[in-house]
Amino acid sequence: MLIFFQELRGVFDTELVINETLYFSIPMSPSPKNPACCCGGGTPAATTKPPTAKYFCPMCPGVESNVPGDCPQCGMALELNPRWVGSEEESDTELHSITRRLLLGLVLTMPIFVLAMSHMIPAWGRGEWASGDMARWIQFLLATPVVIWSGSPFFQRGWRSLRNGRGNMFTLISLGVGSAYFFSTAAMLFPRFFPEGRGHHGLPDLYFEAAAVITVLVLLGQYLELRARRQTGSAIRSLMALTPKTARRISNNGDEEVALDDIRVGDLLRIRPGEKIPVDGRVIEGRSAVDESMLTGEPVPVEKSLGDTVTGSTINSTG
């Protein structure tokens, strides 16, 4: 049997010292004297508080919400708190939205790009037909839903960043895409107010393809990021599901079974043979062999004794 102390992580039927549980390892609340965020300076906080709300920003400490949305500081989509087990379906909402916008943007951007680059294809008669009014209107009609609908999340986040006085990535994206699209629209509708372009018809140059391509590339990056975060969140929730819901704490009145959320740094826990170690910690009394195959894949139990650290959800096999 190990006993452990809340100092690092782990427990068995001997005495261990536990530091913090696995789900407390994500820093969320910065120290008032050392603010740290993806959007500004500062030094990382020495001590942090785990997120308590259903959604939080993994980049900006302290940003939490009980409803899905975007971070008001960096503009990233809020991530589902891994502690909310059983809410995986809700975390897919943002991913599904980005996927639909990406697919539509990709389908409409391809012909825009071909039309805009046709002057570089000699076999097409140097692209003279692509400089005419018909081709220009086609680019406008195809680029409008890409920028206005597919790219609408970027404009919303960019506008929010300007209102909050916190410039971020979406500020630059919205300014760049918006400038290219609205300049091209104005040049197409009122060409006499703009200098002549390089086309054979003397019409102003358009940049619909730049606005559409940038929008699609950013959407692709958002899609890959959200998919990676979803897979990581699912893995974390799967690991947390393996953690016991209660632990046997040693108190002045003897052993008592308490909920895992009630375990604090400095508590002494007792783990009997065959039981799972509820949290990470350090052995302070006893010897045992711990099955860590769920972490390392190694089937042979690892010997643990005084001072060794153990990991939550591993199994105390013999001691």
PDB file of C-alpha atoms in Angstrom:
ATOM      1  CA  MET A   1       0.000   0.000   0.000  1.00  0.00           C
ATOM      2  CA  LEU A   2       1.265   3.476  -0.805  1.00  0.00           C
ATOM      3  CA  ILE A   3       0.727   6.831   0.821  1.00  0.00           C
ATOM      4  CA  PHE A   4       1.441  10.008  -1.079  1.00  0.00           C
ATOM      5  CA  PHE A   5       1.455  13.730  -0.553  1.00  0.00           C
ATOM      6  CA  GLN A   6      -0.083  16.372  -2.841  1.00  0.00           C
ATOM      7  CA  GLU A   7       3.088  17.806  -4.257  1.00  0.00           C
ATOM      8  CA  LEU A   8       3.651  16.420  -7.718  1.00  0.00           C
ATOM      9  CA  ARG A   9       1.264  13.790  -8.948  1.00  0.00           C
ATOM     10  CA  GLY A  10       0.406  10.223  -8.226  1.00  0.00           C
ATOM     11  CA  VAL A  11      -0.648   7.939  -5.421  1.00  0.00           C
ATOM     12  CA  PHE A  12      -0.517   4.365  -4.264  1.00  0.00           C
ATOM     13  CA  ASP A  13      -0.839   2.351  -1.101  1.00  0.00           C
ATOM     14  CA  THR A  14       2.059   4.067   0.516  1.00  0.00           C
ATOM     15  CA  GLU A  15       2.508   7.659   1.390  1.00  0.00           C
ATOM     16  CA  LEU A  16       3.015  10.191  -1.389  1.00  0.00           C
ATOM     17  CA  VAL A  17       3.076  13.914  -1.641  1.00  0.00           C
ATOM     18  CA  ILE A  18       0.803  15.311  -4.347  1.00  0.00           C
ATOM     19  CA  ASN A  19       1.451  18.593  -6.087  1.00  0.00           C
ATOM     20  CA  GLU A  20      -1.454  19.133  -8.418  1.00  0.00           C
ATOM     21  CA  THR A  21      -3.954  17.132 -10.388  1.00  0.00           C
ATOM     22  CA  LEU A  22      -3.561  16.660 -14.098  1.00  0.00           C
ATOM     23  CA  TYR A  23      -6.332  19.045 -15.039  1.00  0.00           C
ATOM     24  CA  PHE A  24      -4.801  21.786 -12.885  1.00  0.00           C
ATOM     25  CA  SER A  25      -1.732  21.910 -15.089  1.00  0.00           C
ATOM     26  CA  ILE A  26      -3.222  24.459 -17.538  1.00  0.00           C
ATOM     27  CA  PRO A  27      -2.386  28.018 -16.360  1.00  0.00           C
ATOM     28  CA  MET A  28      -5.371  30.302 -16.666  1.00  0.00           C
ATOM     29  CA  SER A  29      -5.243  33.085 -14.105  1.00  0.00           C
ATOM     30  CA  PRO A  30      -2.205  35.390 -14.205  1.00  0.00           C
ATOM     31  CA  SER A  31      -0.671  37.028 -11.175  1.00  0.00           C
ATOM     32  CA  PRO A  32      -1.793  40.675 -10.839  1.00  0.00           C
ATOM     33  CA  LYS A  33       1.832  41.807 -10.896  1.00  0.00           C
ATOM     34  CA  ASN A  34       2.887  39.638 -13.824  1.00  0.00           C
ATOM     35  CA  PRO A  35       0.212  39.663 -16.510  1.00  0.00           C
ATOM     36  CA  ALA A  36       1.030  37.436 -19.446  1.00  0.00           C
ATOM     37  CA  CYS A  37      -0.942  37.029 -22.635  1.00  0.00           C
ATOM     38  CA  CYS A  38      -0.437  36.203 -26.276  1.00  0.00           C
ATOM     39  CA  CYS A  39      -1.340  39.826 -27.105  1.00  0.00           C
ATOM     40  CA  GLY A  40       1.103  41.702 -24.926  1.00  0.00           C
ATOM     41  CA  GLY A  41       4.188  41.683 -22.771  1.00  0.00           C
ATOM     42  CA  GLY A  42       4.637  40.581 -19.232  1.00  0.00           C
ATOM     43  CA  THR A  43       6.130  37.551 -17.614  1.00  0.00           C
ATOM     44  CA  PRO A  44       4.327  34.274 -16.976  1.00  0.00           C
ATOM     45  CA  ALA A  45       2.620  34.092 -13.613  1.00  0.00           C
ATOM     46  CA  ALA A  46       4.258  31.985 -10.991  1.00  0.00           C
ATOM     47  CA  THR A  47       0.965  30.564  -9.776  1.00  0.00           C
ATOM     48  CA  THR A  48      -2.160  30.130 -11.842  1.00  0.00           C
ATOM     49  CA  LYS A  49      -5.733  29.045 -11.328  1.00  0.00           C
ATOM     50  CA  PRO A  50      -7.392  26.408 -13.502  1.00  0.00           C
ATOM     51  CA  PRO A  51     -10.303  27.496 -15.700  1.00  0.00           C
ATOM     52  CA  THR A  52     -13.677  27.045 -14.059  1.00  0.00           C
ATOM     53  CA  ALA A  53     -15.994  28.131 -16.888  1.00  0.00           C
ATOM     54  CA  LYS A  54     -17.112  25.848 -19.692  1.00  0.00           C
ATOM     55  CA  TYR A  55     -14.990  27.633 -22.317  1.00  0.00           C
ATOM     56  CA  PHE A  56     -11.636  29.374 -22.031  1.00  0.00           C
ATOM     57  CA  CYS A  57      -8.877  30.865 -24.177  1.00  0.00           C
ATOM     58  CA  PRO A  58      -5.710  28.726 -24.076  1.00  0.00           C
ATOM     59  CA  MET A  59      -3.582  31.740 -25.067  1.00  0.00           C
ATOM     60  CA  CYS A  60      -4.909  34.514 -22.813  1.00  0.00           C
ATOM     61  CA  PRO A  61      -4.958  33.689 -19.068  1.00  0.00           C
ATOM     62  CA  GLY A  62      -8.157  34.598 -17.278  1.00  0.00           C
ATOM     63  CA  VAL A  63     -10.418  34.714 -20.348  1.00  0.00           C
ATOM     64  CA  GLU A  64     -13.351  32.380 -19.649  1.00  0.00           C
ATOM     65  CA  SER A  65     -16.992  32.099 -20.675  1.00  0.00           C
ATOM     66  CA  ASN A  66     -19.918  29.764 -20.138  1.00  0.00           C
ATOM     67  CA  VAL A  67     -20.984  30.094 -23.786  1.00  0.00           C
ATOM     68  CA  PRO A  68     -18.951  29.465 -26.963  1.00  0.00           C
ATOM     69  CA  GLY A  69     -17.445  32.481 -28.670  1.00  0.00           C
ATOM     70  CA  ASP A  70     -14.197  34.268 -29.439  1.00  0.00           C
ATOM     71  CA  CYS A  71     -11.486  35.611 -27.164  1.00  0.00           C
ATOM     72  CA  PRO A  72     -11.891  39.411 -26.888  1.00  0.00           C
ATOM     73  CA  GLN A  73      -8.118  39.806 -26.692  1.00  0.00           C
ATOM     74  CA  CYS A  74      -6.521  37.548 -29.319  1.00  0.00           C
ATOM     75  CA  GLY A  75      -9.629  36.654 -31.376  1.00  0.00           C
ATOM     76  CA  MET A  76      -9.150  32.873 -31.195  1.00  0.00           C
ATOM     77  CA  ALA A  77     -12.172  30.649 -30.740  1.00  0.00           C
ATOM     78  CA  LEU A  78     -12.653  29.707 -27.099  1.00  0.00           C
ATOM     79  CA  GLU A  79     -11.776  26.111 -26.301  1.00  0.00           C
ATOM     80  CA  LEU A  80     -13.994  23.672 -24.433  1.00  0.00           C
ATOM     81  CA  ASN A  81     -12.754  23.069 -20.907  1.00  0.00           C
ATOM     82  CA  PRO A  82     -11.506  19.443 -20.705  1.00  0.00           C
ATOM     83  CA  ARG A  83     -13.119  19.156 -17.268  1.00  0.00           C
ATOM     84  CA  TRP A  84     -16.541  19.303 -18.902  1.00  0.00           C
ATOM     85  CA  VAL A  85     -16.556  15.631 -19.850  1.00  0.00           C
ATOM     86  CA  GLY A  86     -19.350  14.625 -22.208  1.00  0.00           C
ATOM     87  CA  SER A  87     -19.497  17.927 -24.135  1.00  0.00           C
ATOM     88  CA  GLU A  88     -17.440  16.839 -27.126  1.00  0.00           C
ATOM     89  CA  GLU A  89     -20.259  17.488 -29.605  1.00  0.00           C
ATOM     90  CA  GLU A  90     -20.487  21.147 -28.615  1.00  0.00           C
ATOM     91  CA  SER A  91     -16.795  21.634 -29.369  1.00  0.00           C
ATOM     92  CA  ASP A  92     -17.412  20.699 -33.016  1.00  0.00           C
ATOM     93  CA  THR A  93     -19.655  23.689 -33.745  1.00  0.00           C
ATOM     94  CA  GLU A  94     -16.820  26.056 -34.642  1.00  0.00           C
ATOM     95  CA  LEU A  95     -15.029  23.366 -36.653  1.00  0.00           C
ATOM     96  CA  HIS A  96     -18.141  22.597 -38.723  1.00  0.00           C
ATOM     97  CA  SER A  97     -18.691  26.302 -39.399  1.00  0.00           C
ATOM     98  CA  ILE A  98     -15.108  26.828 -40.548  1.00  0.00           C
ATOM     99  CA  THR A  99     -15.282  23.692 -42.719  1.00  0.00           C
ATOM    100  CA  ARG A 100     -18.367  24.951 -44.584  1.00  0.00           C
ATOM    101  CA  ARG A 101     -16.811  28.367 -45.123  1.00  0.00           C
ATOM    102  CA  LEU A 102     -13.549  26.818 -46.306  1.00  0.00           C
ATOM    103  CA  LEU A 103     -15.223  24.516 -48.838  1.00  0.00           C
ATOM    104  CA  LEU A 104     -17.328  27.311 -50.340  1.00  0.00           C
ATOM    105  CA  GLY A 105     -14.365  29.676 -50.434  1.00  0.00           C
ATOM    106  CA  LEU A 106     -12.138  27.085 -52.094  1.00  0.00           C
ATOM    107  CA  VAL A 107     -14.679  26.283 -54.822  1.00  0.00           C
ATOM    108  CA  LEU A 108     -15.252  29.952 -55.678  1.00  0.00           C
ATOM    109  CA  THR A 109     -11.641  31.066 -55.364  1.00  0.00           C
ATOM    110  CA  MET A 110     -10.246  28.656 -57.960  1.00  0.00           C
ATOM    111  CA  PRO A 111     -11.931  30.318 -61.004  1.00  0.00           C
ATOM    112  CA  ILE A 112     -11.074  33.766 -59.618  1.00  0.00           C
ATOM    113  CA  PHE A 113      -7.427  32.795 -59.420  1.00  0.00           C
ATOM    114  CA  VAL A 114      -7.452  31.330 -62.944  1.00  0.00           C
ATOM    115  CA  LEU A 115      -9.012  34.482 -64.384  1.00  0.00           C
ATOM    116  CA  ALA A 116      -6.603  36.767 -62.574  1.00  0.00           C
ATOM    117  CA  MET A 117      -3.533  34.756 -63.613  1.00  0.00           C
ATOM    118  CA  SER A 118      -4.634  34.116 -67.211  1.00  0.00           C
ATOM    119  CA  HIS A 119      -2.358  36.844 -68.553  1.00  0.00           C
ATOM    120  CA  MET A 120       0.601  34.620 -67.601  1.00  0.00           C
ATOM    121  CA  ILE A 121      -0.585  31.773 -69.857  1.00  0.00           C
ATOM    122  CA  PRO A 122       0.627  32.395 -73.462  1.00  0.00           C
ATOM    123  CA  ALA A 123      -1.674  29.709 -74.872  1.00  0.00           C
ATOM    124  CA  TRP A 124      -4.674  31.833 -73.884  1.00  0.00           C
ATOM    125  CA  GLY A 125      -3.825  34.696 -76.178  1.00  0.00           C
ATOM    126  CA  ARG A 126      -2.039  36.613 -73.437  1.00  0.00           C
ATOM    127  CA  GLY A 127      -5.206  36.781 -71.443  1.00  0.00           C
ATOM    128  CA  GLU A 128      -6.837  39.645 -73.350  1.00  0.00           C
ATOM    129  CA  TRP A 129     -10.298  38.190 -72.784  1.00  0.00           C
ATOM    130  CA  ALA A 130      -9.625  38.076 -69.035  1.00  0.00           C
ATOM    131  CA  SER A 131      -9.257  41.864 -68.926  1.00  0.00           C
ATOM    132  CA  GLY A 132     -12.726  42.519 -70.307  1.00  0.00           C
ATOM    133  CA  ASP A 133     -15.813  43.559 -68.414  1.00  0.00           C
ATOM    134  CA  MET A 134     -17.270  40.057 -68.360  1.00  0.00           C
ATOM    135  CA  ALA A 135     -14.236  38.551 -66.608  1.00  0.00           C
ATOM    136  CA  ARG A 136     -14.088  41.439 -64.153  1.00  0.00           C
ATOM    137  CA  TRP A 137     -17.756  41.005 -63.201  1.00  0.00           C
ATOM    138  CA  ILE A 138     -17.251  37.261 -62.802  1.00  0.00           C
ATOM    139  CA  GLN A 139     -14.398  37.895 -60.367  1.00  0.00           C
ATOM    140  CA  PHE A 140     -16.525  40.362 -58.434  1.00  0.00           C
ATOM    141  CA  LEU A 141     -19.520  38.008 -58.197  1.00  0.00           C
ATOM    142  CA  LEU A 142     -17.378  35.065 -57.119  1.00  0.00           C
ATOM    143  CA  ALA A 143     -15.220  37.006 -54.651  1.00  0.00           C
ATOM    144  CA  THR A 144     -18.162  38.643 -52.872  1.00  0.00           C
ATOM    145  CA  PRO A 145     -19.490  35.526 -51.055  1.00  0.00           C
ATOM    146  CA  VAL A 146     -15.917  34.418 -50.288  1.00  0.00           C
ATOM    147  CA  VAL A 147     -15.032  37.687 -48.587  1.00  0.00           C
ATOM    148  CA  ILE A 148     -18.419  38.628 -47.128  1.00  0.00           C
ATOM    149  CA  TRP A 149     -19.622  35.208 -45.933  1.00  0.00           C
ATOM    150  CA  SER A 150     -16.595  32.934 -45.673  1.00  0.00           C
ATOM    151  CA  GLY A 151     -14.449  35.725 -44.256  1.00  0.00           C
ATOM    152  CA  SER A 152     -17.102  37.273 -41.998  1.00  0.00           C
ATOM    153  CA  PRO A 153     -15.607  35.793 -38.771  1.00  0.00           C
ATOM    154  CA  PHE A 154     -12.335  37.603 -39.495  1.00  0.00           C
ATOM    155  CA  PHE A 155     -14.068  40.960 -39.969  1.00  0.00           C
ATOM    156  CA  GLN A 156     -16.079  40.461 -36.762  1.00  0.00           C
ATOM    157  CA  ARG A 157     -12.984  39.626 -34.755  1.00  0.00           C
ATOM    158  CA  GLY A 158     -10.999  42.422 -36.391  1.00  0.00           C
ATOM    159  CA  TRP A 159     -13.699  44.977 -35.572  1.00  0.00           C
ATOM    160  CA  ARG A 160     -13.889  43.714 -31.990  1.00  0.00           C
ATOM    161  CA  SER A 161     -10.121  44.068 -31.629  1.00  0.00           C
ATOM    162  CA  LEU A 162     -10.300  47.694 -32.787  1.00  0.00           C
ATOM    163  CA  ARG A 163     -13.105  48.477 -30.346  1.00  0.00           C
ATOM    164  CA  ASN A 164     -11.136  46.898 -27.497  1.00  0.00           C
ATOM    165  CA  GLY A 165      -7.932  48.640 -28.531  1.00  0.00           C
ATOM    166  CA  ARG A 166      -6.133  45.292 -28.807  1.00  0.00           C
ATOM    167  CA  GLY A 167      -4.712  44.673 -32.243  1.00  0.00           C
ATOM    168  CA  ASN A 168      -4.179  41.046 -33.186  1.00  0.00           C
ATOM    169  CA  MET A 169      -3.842  38.773 -36.191  1.00  0.00           C
ATOM    170  CA  PHE A 170      -7.445  39.299 -37.251  1.00  0.00           C
ATOM    171  CA  THR A 171      -6.966  43.066 -37.277  1.00  0.00           C
ATOM    172  CA  LEU A 172      -4.338  42.693 -40.005  1.00  0.00           C
ATOM    173  CA  ILE A 173      -6.333  40.088 -41.919  1.00  0.00           C
ATOM    174  CA  SER A 174      -9.534  42.138 -41.961  1.00  0.00           C
ATOM    175  CA  LEU A 175      -7.679  45.304 -42.997  1.00  0.00           C
ATOM    176  CA  GLY A 176      -5.760  43.556 -45.784  1.00  0.00           C
ATOM    177  CA  VAL A 177      -8.656  41.559 -47.206  1.00  0.00           C
ATOM    178  CA  GLY A 178     -11.100  44.444 -46.823  1.00  0.00           C
ATOM    179  CA  SER A 179      -8.762  46.905 -48.535  1.00  0.00           C
ATOM    180  CA  ALA A 180      -8.175  44.592 -51.505  1.00  0.00           C
ATOM    181  CA  TYR A 181     -11.861  43.774 -51.941  1.00  0.00           C
ATOM    182  CA  PHE A 182     -13.376  47.243 -51.520  1.00  0.00           C
ATOM    183  CA  PHE A 183     -10.658  48.921 -53.596  1.00  0.00           C
ATOM    184  CA  SER A 184     -11.273  46.442 -56.421  1.00  0.00           C
ATOM    185  CA  THR A 185     -15.038  46.927 -56.166  1.00  0.00           C
ATOM    186  CA  ALA A 186     -14.704  50.710 -56.361  1.00  0.00           C
ATOM    187  CA  ALA A 187     -12.212  50.459 -59.267  1.00  0.00           C
ATOM    188  CA  MET A 188     -14.587  48.199 -61.203  1.00  0.00           C
ATOM    189  CA  LEU A 189     -17.697  50.324 -60.647  1.00  0.00           C
ATOM    190  CA  PHE A 190     -15.999  53.727 -61.051  1.00  0.00           C
ATOM    191  CA  PRO A 191     -12.945  53.115 -63.240  1.00  0.00           C
ATOM    192  CA  ARG A 192     -12.552  56.747 -64.343  1.00  0.00           C
ATOM    193  CA  PHE A 193     -11.534  57.761 -60.807  1.00  0.00           C
ATOM    194  CA  PHE A 194      -8.558  55.385 -60.815  1.00  0.00           C
ATOM    195  CA  PRO A 195      -5.345  55.295 -62.871  1.00  0.00           C
ATOM    196  CA  GLU A 196      -5.186  52.960 -65.854  1.00  0.00           C
ATOM    197  CA  GLY A 197      -3.920  49.472 -65.196  1.00  0.00           C
ATOM    198  CA  ARG A 198      -1.678  47.118 -67.123  1.00  0.00           C
ATOM    199  CA  GLY A 199      -4.553  45.447 -68.996  1.00  0.00           C
ATOM    200  CA  HIS A 200      -5.120  45.814 -72.731  1.00  0.00           C
ATOM    201  CA  HIS A 201      -8.346  47.719 -72.123  1.00  0.00           C
ATOM    202  CA  GLY A 202      -6.743  50.332 -69.899  1.00  0.00           C
ATOM    203  CA  LEU A 203      -8.993  49.484 -66.965  1.00  0.00           C
ATOM    204  CA  PRO A 204      -7.732  49.718 -63.343  1.00  0.00           C
ATOM    205  CA  ASP A 205      -6.157  46.611 -61.898  1.00  0.00           C
ATOM    206  CA  LEU A 206      -8.302  44.482 -59.617  1.00  0.00           C
ATOM    207  CA  TYR A 207      -7.263  42.478 -56.570  1.00  0.00           C
ATOM    208  CA  PHE A 208     -10.226  40.188 -56.032  1.00  0.00           C
ATOM    209  CA  GLU A 209      -7.976  37.143 -56.288  1.00  0.00           C
ATOM    210  CA  ALA A 210      -5.731  38.445 -53.486  1.00  0.00           C
ATOM    211  CA  ALA A 211      -8.715  38.997 -51.172  1.00  0.00           C
ATOM    212  CA  ALA A 212     -10.190  35.568 -51.946  1.00  0.00           C
ATOM    213  CA  VAL A 213      -6.909  33.635 -51.743  1.00  0.00           C
ATOM    214  CA  ILE A 214      -5.921  35.229 -48.415  1.00  0.00           C
ATOM    215  CA  THR A 215      -9.367  34.454 -47.002  1.00  0.00           C
ATOM    216  CA  VAL A 216      -9.151  30.792 -48.047  1.00  0.00           C
ATOM    217  CA  LEU A 217      -5.594  30.374 -46.744  1.00  0.00           C
ATOM    218  CA  VAL A 218      -6.521  31.825 -43.355  1.00  0.00           C
ATOM    219  CA  LEU A 219      -9.608  29.596 -43.235  1.00  0.00           C
ATOM    220  CA  LEU A 220      -7.396  26.607 -44.005  1.00  0.00           C
ATOM    221  CA  GLY A 221      -5.108  27.541 -41.122  1.00  0.00           C
ATOM    222  CA  GLN A 222      -8.086  27.949 -38.787  1.00  0.00           C
ATOM    223  CA  TYR A 223      -9.465  24.578 -39.884  1.00  0.00           C
ATOM    224  CA  LEU A 224      -6.174  22.780 -39.208  1.00  0.00           C
ATOM    225  CA  GLU A 225      -5.804  24.506 -35.850  1.00  0.00           C
ATOM    226  CA  LEU A 226      -9.337  23.711 -34.690  1.00  0.00           C
ATOM    227  CA  ARG A 227      -9.038  20.098 -35.793  1.00  0.00           C
ATOM    228  CA  ALA A 228      -5.762  19.714 -33.891  1.00  0.00           C
ATOM    229  CA  ARG A 229      -7.258  21.334 -30.797  1.00  0.00           C
ATOM    230  CA  ARG A 230     -10.295  19.066 -31.024  1.00  0.00           C
ATOM    231  CA  GLN A 231      -8.125  15.955 -31.194  1.00  0.00           C
ATOM    232  CA  THR A 232      -5.998  17.177 -28.289  1.00  0.00           C
ATOM    233  CA  GLY A 233      -9.086  17.957 -26.221  1.00  0.00           C
ATOM    234  CA  SER A 234     -10.530  14.529 -26.931  1.00  0.00           C
ATOM    235  CA  ALA A 235      -7.283  12.892 -25.830  1.00  0.00           C
ATOM    236  CA  ILE A 236      -7.251  14.904 -22.606  1.00  0.00           C
ATOM    237  CA  ARG A 237     -10.868  14.032 -21.850  1.00  0.00           C
ATOM    238  CA  SER A 238     -10.136  10.362 -22.512  1.00  0.00           C
ATOM    239  CA  LEU A 239      -7.267  10.460 -20.036  1.00  0.00           C
ATOM    240  CA  MET A 240      -9.384  12.288 -17.472  1.00  0.00           C
ATOM    241  CA  ALA A 241     -12.102   9.660 -17.841  1.00  0.00           C
ATOM    242  CA  LEU A 242      -9.570   7.103 -16.579  1.00  0.00           C
ATOM    243  CA  THR A 243      -9.034   9.058 -13.364  1.00  0.00           C
ATOM    244  CA  PRO A 244     -10.864   7.768 -10.265  1.00  0.00           C
ATOM    245  CA  LYS A 245     -13.677  10.010  -9.040  1.00  0.00           C
ATOM    246  CA  THR A 246     -12.697   9.643  -5.372  1.00  0.00           C
ATOM    247  CA  ALA A 247      -9.540   9.225  -3.303  1.00  0.00           C
ATOM    248  CA  ARG A 248      -8.758   7.826   0.158  1.00  0.00           C
ATOM    249  CA  ARG A 249      -7.373  10.699   2.215  1.00  0.00           C
ATOM    250  CA  ILE A 250      -5.553  10.225   5.517  1.00  0.00           C
ATOM    251  CA  SER A 251      -6.862  12.584   8.200  1.00  0.00           C
ATOM    252  CA  ASN A 252      -6.672  12.850  11.991  1.00  0.00           C
ATOM    253  CA  ASN A 253      -9.791  10.668  12.179  1.00  0.00           C
ATOM    254  CA  GLY A 254      -8.362   7.958   9.944  1.00  0.00           C
ATOM    255  CA  ASP A 255      -8.972   7.261   6.273  1.00  0.00           C
ATOM    256  CA  GLU A 256     -11.854   9.035   4.563  1.00  0.00           C
ATOM    257  CA  GLU A 257     -13.092   8.760   0.990  1.00  0.00           C
ATOM    258  CA  VAL A 258     -13.424  12.196  -0.618  1.00  0.00           C
ATOM    259  CA  ALA A 259     -14.199  13.497  -4.085  1.00  0.00           C
ATOM    260  CA  LEU A 260     -11.217  14.197  -6.294  1.00  0.00           C
ATOM    261  CA  ASP A 261     -12.086  17.918  -6.441  1.00  0.00           C
ATOM    262  CA  ASP A 262     -11.653  18.132  -2.675  1.00  0.00           C
ATOM    263  CA  ILE A 263      -8.027  16.998  -2.770  1.00  0.00           C
ATOM    264  CA  ARG A 264      -5.597  19.819  -1.958  1.00  0.00           C
ATOM    265  CA  VAL A 265      -1.847  20.288  -2.085  1.00  0.00           C
ATOM    266  CA  GLY A 266      -0.358  18.709   0.999  1.00  0.00           C
ATOM    267  CA  ASP A 267      -3.014  16.008   1.492  1.00  0.00           C
ATOM    268  CA  LEU A 268      -1.883  12.475   2.305  1.00  0.00           C
ATOM    269  CA  LEU A 269      -3.541   9.765   0.232  1.00  0.00           C
ATOM    270  CA  ARG A 270      -3.495   6.012   0.651  1.00  0.00           C
ATOM    271  CA  ILE A 271      -3.606   3.709  -2.365  1.00  0.00           C
ATOM    272  CA  ARG A 272      -4.259   0.007  -1.881  1.00  0.00           C
ATOM    273  CA  PRO A 273      -2.991  -2.732  -4.196  1.00  0.00           C
ATOM    274  CA  GLY A 274      -4.944  -2.865  -7.452  1.00  0.00           C
ATOM    275  CA  GLU A 275      -6.340   0.672  -7.082  1.00  0.00           C
ATOM    276  CA  LYS A 276      -5.775   3.519  -9.511  1.00  0.00           C
ATOM    277  CA  ILE A 277      -3.694   6.463  -8.406  1.00  0.00           C
ATOM    278  CA  PRO A 278      -6.160   9.389  -8.450  1.00  0.00           C
ATOM    279  CA  VAL A 279      -3.740  12.324  -8.843  1.00  0.00           C
ATOM    280  CA  ASP A 280      -0.088  13.101  -9.469  1.00  0.00           C
ATOM    281  CA  GLY A 281       2.129  13.023  -6.384  1.00  0.00           C
ATOM    282  CA  ARG A 282       5.286  11.883  -4.599  1.00  0.00           C
ATOM    283  CA  VAL A 283       5.742   8.800  -2.444  1.00  0.00           C
ATOM    284  CA  ILE A 284       6.524   9.576   1.193  1.00  0.00           C
ATOM    285  CA  GLU A 285       6.070   6.103   2.652  1.00  0.00           C
ATOM    286  CA  GLY A 286       6.077   2.528   1.375  1.00  0.00           C
ATOM    287  CA  ARG A 287       7.195   0.644  -1.717  1.00  0.00           C
ATOM    288  CA  SER A 288       5.222  -0.658  -4.669  1.00  0.00           C
ATOM    289  CA  ALA A 289       5.240  -1.438  -8.388  1.00  0.00           C
ATOM    290  CA  VAL A 290       3.103   0.849 -10.513  1.00  0.00           C
ATOM    291  CA  ASP A 291       1.636  -0.074 -13.888  1.00  0.00           C
ATOM    292  CA  GLU A 292       2.405   2.911 -16.160  1.00  0.00           C
ATOM    293  CA  SER A 293       1.567   1.192 -19.431  1.00  0.00           C
ATOM    294  CA  MET A 294      -1.200   3.702 -20.156  1.00  0.00           C
ATOM    295  CA  LEU A 295       1.533   6.365 -20.395  1.00  0.00           C
ATOM    296  CA  THR A 296       4.618   4.553 -21.660  1.00  0.00           C
ATOM    297  CA  GLY A 297       3.252   1.390 -23.273  1.00  0.00           C
ATOM    298  CA  GLU A 298       5.729  -0.611 -21.192  1.00  0.00           C
ATOM    299  CA  PRO A 299       3.941  -3.677 -19.717  1.00  0.00           C
ATOM    300  CA  VAL A 300       6.452  -4.180 -16.877  1.00  0.00           C
ATOM    301  CA  PRO A 301       5.410  -2.301 -13.675  1.00  0.00           C
ATOM    302  CA  VAL A 302       7.835   0.348 -12.429  1.00  0.00           C
ATOM    303  CA  GLU A 303       9.177   0.077  -8.876  1.00  0.00           C
ATOM    304  CA  LYS A 304       8.342   3.087  -6.703  1.00  0.00           C
ATOM    305  CA  SER A 305       9.749   3.949  -3.288  1.00  0.00           C
ATOM    306  CA  LEU A 306      10.337   6.919  -0.996  1.00  0.00           C
ATOM    307  CA  GLY A 307      10.699  10.175  -2.941  1.00  0.00           C
ATOM    308  CA  ASP A 308       9.613   8.796  -6.317  1.00  0.00           C
ATOM    309  CA  THR A 309       6.904  10.574  -8.242  1.00  0.00           C
ATOM    310  CA  VAL A 310       3.789   8.879  -9.547  1.00  0.00           C
ATOM    311  CA  THR A 311       1.217   9.831 -12.149  1.00  0.00           C
ATOM    312  CA  GLY A 312      -2.549   9.961 -11.827  1.00  0.00           C
ATOM    313  CA  SER A 313      -4.592   7.176 -13.480  1.00  0.00           C
ATOM    314  CA  THR A 314      -1.706   4.689 -13.263  1.00  0.00           C
ATOM    315  CA  ILE A 315      -2.321   1.524 -11.233  1.00  0.00           C
ATOM    316  CA  ASN A 316      -0.748   0.508  -7.953  1.00  0.00           C
ATOM    317  CA  SER A 317      -0.149  -3.178  -8.557  1.00  0.00           C
ATOM    318  CA  THR A 318       1.533  -4.785  -5.552  1.00  0.00           C
ATOM    319  CA  GLY A 319       2.383  -2.380  -2.720  1.00  0.00           C
TER     320      GLY A 319
END
